Amino acid sequence: MSNKVNQISSLYKEKNLDGILITSPANISYLTNYLSRDSWLLLSKKGNYYLTDSRYTAEANKYLKPVFLVKQINGTGNECLKKLSRQLKLKNLGFEGRHLTYAQYHRLSQSLGKTVNLVHTHNLVEDLRQVKSADEIEKIRFATKITVNALNFIRDFIQPGKSEIEIAGELERFIRYNGGMGSAFNIIVASGPNSAFAHHITSSRIIGKNETVLIDVGAEFQGYKSDLTRVFFSGKIPFLAQRVYAIVLKAQKEAIRRIKPGVSTAKIDQAARQIIAKNGLAKAFGHNLGHGLGLEVHESPSISSASASVLKKNMVFTIEPGIYLPGKFGIRIEDVILVTQKGGEILSGSLNK
Amino acid sequence: MSNKVNQISSLYKEKNLDGILITSPANISYLTNYLSRDSWLLLSKKGNYYLTDSRYTAEANKYLKPVFLVKQINGTGNECLKKLSRQLKLKNLGFEGRHLTYAQYHRLSQSLGKTVNLVHTHNLVEDLRQVKSADEIEKIRFATKITVNALNFIRDFIQPGKSEIEIAGELERFIRYNGGMGSAFNIIVASGPNSAFAHHITSSRIIGKNETVLIDVGAEFQGYKSDLTRVFFSGKIPFLAQRVYAIVLKAQKEAIRRIKPGVSTAKIDQAARQIIAKNGLAKAFGHNLGHGLGLEVHESPSISSASASVLKKNMVFTIEPGIYLPGKFGIRIEDVILVTQKGGEILSGSLNK
């Protein structure tokens, strides 16, 4: 049996559960090494099942045996699960409260009836996913490489007269022509005053002269994501933007310098935040310093002062300090970092900043 | 107060509720005429509130007053809602079971405590959204026009030697250059035997000579979606593909011909399915005939034999029969139809098929 499945099995047994129902597509993909669609995973003491409908059973059988038994859903997933729960004599079954809607939970609970006790579990698979395998790191590395190339490619496009959405279109096209499945999330192209809004939605705004153009983009490769931000200028760099850029860059460097196994994420966050605060701009940096990434663009660990996480070797996350001056502009610099034995490797290190 | 908000207010009052918490982004966008992000809507007898955090309050105040009072979330959304529920003396509060995870429901329920009784409501806003306003129809019309233009543009690109993912990249770019926010869903480009798989994920497969190339694509415009499918050929059209194409086209025409207010969706589905069955291919058409679309790509009504819906004027949905021959090819033809007073208007009618 796969090591990952073994680890989750130990965890649900510790909680006196007979099994666990995994409904998060990312968690299913992780445990099966298989890009999951329209499926559920039932891990139990008496066998591990992959439940899917007739469209996918042939392919699933090919890839998932013998670790998982593929069970074809003919009626509803709930009916299929009811039969299985009787067959496996499940009494206490864990489920992922973050990955079932209330309505789904309600119907499942009614279908299973009183013989099965559904138990809410919290982040069992998500916690395991924080530390990446060599294979996962290679995929993130490649997704990051595509994104680095896309940002290098787009430099010459950033000219007065182009619109934000056109730039996003060129990036998306580049990613698909260069080995990516597509962008990992809605590409942010934020020009001029729009860049001061950390969550700007790419618009049809036309770029003017000597403006900041903030681009936040990632590629997806075999299910794995990257996430990078760079700020470009359509002409000369205004003096204030130069100053702010230097502060953000210094904050990022100070944070990255402290990355190594055993250090708390709060300390990493603090290192960047102090640099920005020293320059009197604490309030202009309103979001977390970074987030884990892998099968999802945002996953654990969160790199924030509120988090109690401690870095481990082979965690992968972003470091992305930003300074946003409403009505003026915003600067954010974001790289993807791998925690190594002794420090942090910037996977996007070849990209200018 | 807006008519839509009035209608929902009547519905929750009929159910003896003091208010309803709307958590679906599409439902919030619908009720507010405002593209919602990171927000909740609380409709209550004593006032209607838009809850969002500091990033969005200035903009929300500008667009939503006086219909909605904008409430800034400072701590968590649950804390904010707790205060409001006390202030408004809410006892029975409806919520959308499909749009809260079990974990969210659980935390909300704990936060509100025993004084508030949370009541699961089903599709109140979704049902209202089935019949579109003139403004909504114009937006879907424009999203459809962009998609029609994208498919016309891509014809010349479909050549042996191009990959599926490159074609998807060109379509995505075209949409963004021509008024769309981007594609409404992951573009499907399925070539050769891949087209036999109704839910193919666009791959790096290179298109060969004389192959079917099925493209399923939609654009997003101001929150509204389109969804069209056409099949192209990279060279000559094989004889069997011609035959199957003619059957699918006839099935689609027969279904569209029957569209008018008062007709059941089951009858529409049956009209198409009978044509395909007469040709001995019933089992090769395994999915529903169509689905409503608007703020979401898939919404009510479902055009299927299992559905009990009856068509009403100003419903908008797809009609998309398909025949899939495993290992060979698949043909699907999909258009967007508006129900008019007397029949159905094909919004994508200008596109060859």
PDB file of C-alpha atoms in Angstrom, chain B residues 80-179:
ATOM      1  CA  CYS B  80     -20.144  40.065  12.540  1.00  0.00           C
ATOM      2  CA  LEU B  81     -23.219  37.952  11.865  1.00  0.00           C
ATOM      3  CA  LYS B  82     -23.631  37.176  15.541  1.00  0.00           C
ATOM      4  CA  LYS B  83     -23.788  40.885  16.408  1.00  0.00           C
ATOM      5  CA  LEU B  84     -26.217  41.568  13.589  1.00  0.00           C
ATOM      6  CA  SER B  85     -28.453  38.665  14.571  1.00  0.00           C
ATOM      7  CA  ARG B  86     -28.699  40.060  18.115  1.00  0.00           C
ATOM      8  CA  GLN B  87     -29.362  43.562  16.842  1.00  0.00           C
ATOM      9  CA  LEU B  88     -32.067  42.376  14.416  1.00  0.00           C
ATOM     10  CA  LYS B  89     -33.470  39.875  16.951  1.00  0.00           C
ATOM     11  CA  LEU B  90     -33.264  37.020  14.459  1.00  0.00           C
ATOM     12  CA  LYS B  91     -34.754  33.765  15.689  1.00  0.00           C
ATOM     13  CA  ASN B  92     -35.237  31.669  12.566  1.00  0.00           C
ATOM     14  CA  LEU B  93     -32.588  32.295   9.937  1.00  0.00           C
ATOM     15  CA  GLY B  94     -32.521  30.527   6.579  1.00  0.00           C
ATOM     16  CA  PHE B  95     -29.209  29.512   4.963  1.00  0.00           C
ATOM     17  CA  GLU B  96     -28.162  27.969   1.658  1.00  0.00           C
ATOM     18  CA  GLY B  97     -27.190  24.349   2.351  1.00  0.00           C
ATOM     19  CA  ARG B  98     -25.506  23.988  -1.035  1.00  0.00           C
ATOM     20  CA  HIS B  99     -23.311  27.025  -0.451  1.00  0.00           C
ATOM     21  CA  LEU B 100     -21.878  26.504   3.022  1.00  0.00           C
ATOM     22  CA  THR B 101     -19.474  23.676   3.747  1.00  0.00           C
ATOM     23  CA  TYR B 102     -20.259  21.472   6.722  1.00  0.00           C
ATOM     24  CA  ALA B 103     -17.315  23.058   8.545  1.00  0.00           C
ATOM     25  CA  GLN B 104     -18.591  26.586   7.845  1.00  0.00           C
ATOM     26  CA  TYR B 105     -22.097  25.645   8.959  1.00  0.00           C
ATOM     27  CA  HIS B 106     -20.745  24.105  12.134  1.00  0.00           C
ATOM     28  CA  ARG B 107     -18.705  27.205  13.064  1.00  0.00           C
ATOM     29  CA  LEU B 108     -21.570  29.553  12.185  1.00  0.00           C
ATOM     30  CA  SER B 109     -23.997  27.536  14.250  1.00  0.00           C
ATOM     31  CA  GLN B 110     -21.648  27.618  17.256  1.00  0.00           C
ATOM     32  CA  SER B 111     -21.107  31.342  16.865  1.00  0.00           C
ATOM     33  CA  LEU B 112     -24.800  32.210  16.664  1.00  0.00           C
ATOM     34  CA  GLY B 113     -25.584  29.996  19.633  1.00  0.00           C
ATOM     35  CA  LYS B 114     -28.949  28.648  20.666  1.00  0.00           C
ATOM     36  CA  THR B 115     -30.897  31.870  20.228  1.00  0.00           C
ATOM     37  CA  VAL B 116     -30.762  31.540  16.445  1.00  0.00           C
ATOM     38  CA  ASN B 117     -32.302  28.544  14.697  1.00  0.00           C
ATOM     39  CA  LEU B 118     -30.567  27.900  11.357  1.00  0.00           C
ATOM     40  CA  VAL B 119     -32.965  26.565   8.706  1.00  0.00           C
ATOM     41  CA  HIS B 120     -31.782  24.832   5.533  1.00  0.00           C
ATOM     42  CA  THR B 121     -33.397  26.407   2.438  1.00  0.00           C
ATOM     43  CA  HIS B 122     -33.303  24.961  -1.063  1.00  0.00           C
ATOM     44  CA  ASN B 123     -32.681  26.895  -4.297  1.00  0.00           C
ATOM     45  CA  LEU B 124     -34.757  29.994  -3.445  1.00  0.00           C
ATOM     46  CA  VAL B 125     -32.516  32.293  -5.481  1.00  0.00           C
ATOM     47  CA  GLU B 126     -31.524  29.644  -8.053  1.00  0.00           C
ATOM     48  CA  ASP B 127     -35.178  29.129  -8.997  1.00  0.00           C
ATOM     49  CA  LEU B 128     -35.680  32.867  -9.463  1.00  0.00           C
ATOM     50  CA  ARG B 129     -32.528  33.056 -11.624  1.00  0.00           C
ATOM     51  CA  GLN B 130     -33.990  30.691 -14.243  1.00  0.00           C
ATOM     52  CA  VAL B 131     -35.979  33.458 -15.942  1.00  0.00           C
ATOM     53  CA  LYS B 132     -33.637  36.174 -17.187  1.00  0.00           C
ATOM     54  CA  SER B 133     -34.173  39.944 -17.289  1.00  0.00           C
ATOM     55  CA  ALA B 134     -33.598  42.009 -20.441  1.00  0.00           C
ATOM     56  CA  ASP B 135     -30.266  43.171 -19.024  1.00  0.00           C
ATOM     57  CA  GLU B 136     -29.133  39.619 -18.282  1.00  0.00           C
ATOM     58  CA  ILE B 137     -30.141  38.474 -21.769  1.00  0.00           C
ATOM     59  CA  GLU B 138     -28.072  41.270 -23.319  1.00  0.00           C
ATOM     60  CA  LYS B 139     -25.012  40.143 -21.353  1.00  0.00           C
ATOM     61  CA  ILE B 140     -25.457  36.484 -22.324  1.00  0.00           C
ATOM     62  CA  ARG B 141     -26.016  37.612 -25.908  1.00  0.00           C
ATOM     63  CA  PHE B 142     -22.714  39.477 -25.897  1.00  0.00           C
ATOM     64  CA  ALA B 143     -20.829  36.600 -24.222  1.00  0.00           C
ATOM     65  CA  THR B 144     -22.265  34.331 -26.922  1.00  0.00           C
ATOM     66  CA  LYS B 145     -21.259  36.728 -29.699  1.00  0.00           C
ATOM     67  CA  ILE B 146     -17.647  36.741 -28.488  1.00  0.00           C
ATOM     68  CA  THR B 147     -17.685  32.931 -28.486  1.00  0.00           C
ATOM     69  CA  VAL B 148     -19.170  32.771 -31.995  1.00  0.00           C
ATOM     70  CA  ASN B 149     -16.410  35.090 -33.197  1.00  0.00           C
ATOM     71  CA  ALA B 150     -13.763  32.999 -31.413  1.00  0.00           C
ATOM     72  CA  LEU B 151     -14.968  29.823 -33.127  1.00  0.00           C
ATOM     73  CA  ASN B 152     -15.032  31.539 -36.520  1.00  0.00           C
ATOM     74  CA  PHE B 153     -11.515  32.827 -35.885  1.00  0.00           C
ATOM     75  CA  ILE B 154     -10.151  29.408 -34.907  1.00  0.00           C
ATOM     76  CA  ARG B 155     -11.306  27.556 -38.074  1.00  0.00           C
ATOM     77  CA  ASP B 156      -8.097  28.260 -40.011  1.00  0.00           C
ATOM     78  CA  PHE B 157      -5.936  27.205 -37.057  1.00  0.00           C
ATOM     79  CA  ILE B 158      -7.268  23.670 -37.002  1.00  0.00           C
ATOM     80  CA  GLN B 159      -4.576  21.941 -39.017  1.00  0.00           C
ATOM     81  CA  PRO B 160      -2.630  18.699 -38.661  1.00  0.00           C
ATOM     82  CA  GLY B 161       0.455  19.403 -36.538  1.00  0.00           C
ATOM     83  CA  LYS B 162      -1.234  21.804 -34.083  1.00  0.00           C
ATOM     84  CA  SER B 163      -1.787  20.571 -30.536  1.00  0.00           C
ATOM     85  CA  GLU B 164      -5.084  20.684 -28.649  1.00  0.00           C
ATOM     86  CA  ILE B 165      -3.628  22.929 -25.969  1.00  0.00           C
ATOM     87  CA  GLU B 166      -2.295  25.431 -28.518  1.00  0.00           C
ATOM     88  CA  ILE B 167      -5.777  25.792 -29.995  1.00  0.00           C
ATOM     89  CA  ALA B 168      -7.152  26.367 -26.480  1.00  0.00           C
ATOM     90  CA  GLY B 169      -4.466  29.045 -25.968  1.00  0.00           C
ATOM     91  CA  GLU B 170      -5.475  30.856 -29.164  1.00  0.00           C
ATOM     92  CA  LEU B 171      -9.163  30.784 -28.186  1.00  0.00           C
ATOM     93  CA  GLU B 172      -8.459  32.105 -24.691  1.00  0.00           C
ATOM     94  CA  ARG B 173      -6.341  34.911 -26.136  1.00  0.00           C
ATOM     95  CA  PHE B 174      -9.000  35.801 -28.712  1.00  0.00           C
ATOM     96  CA  ILE B 175     -11.700  36.033 -26.031  1.00  0.00           C
ATOM     97  CA  ARG B 176      -9.603  38.435 -23.963  1.00  0.00           C
ATOM     98  CA  TYR B 177      -8.783  40.599 -26.991  1.00  0.00           C
ATOM     99  CA  ASN B 178     -12.448  40.794 -27.960  1.00  0.00           C
ATOM    100  CA  GLY B 179     -14.295  41.981 -24.895  1.00  0.00           C
TER     101      GLY B 179
END
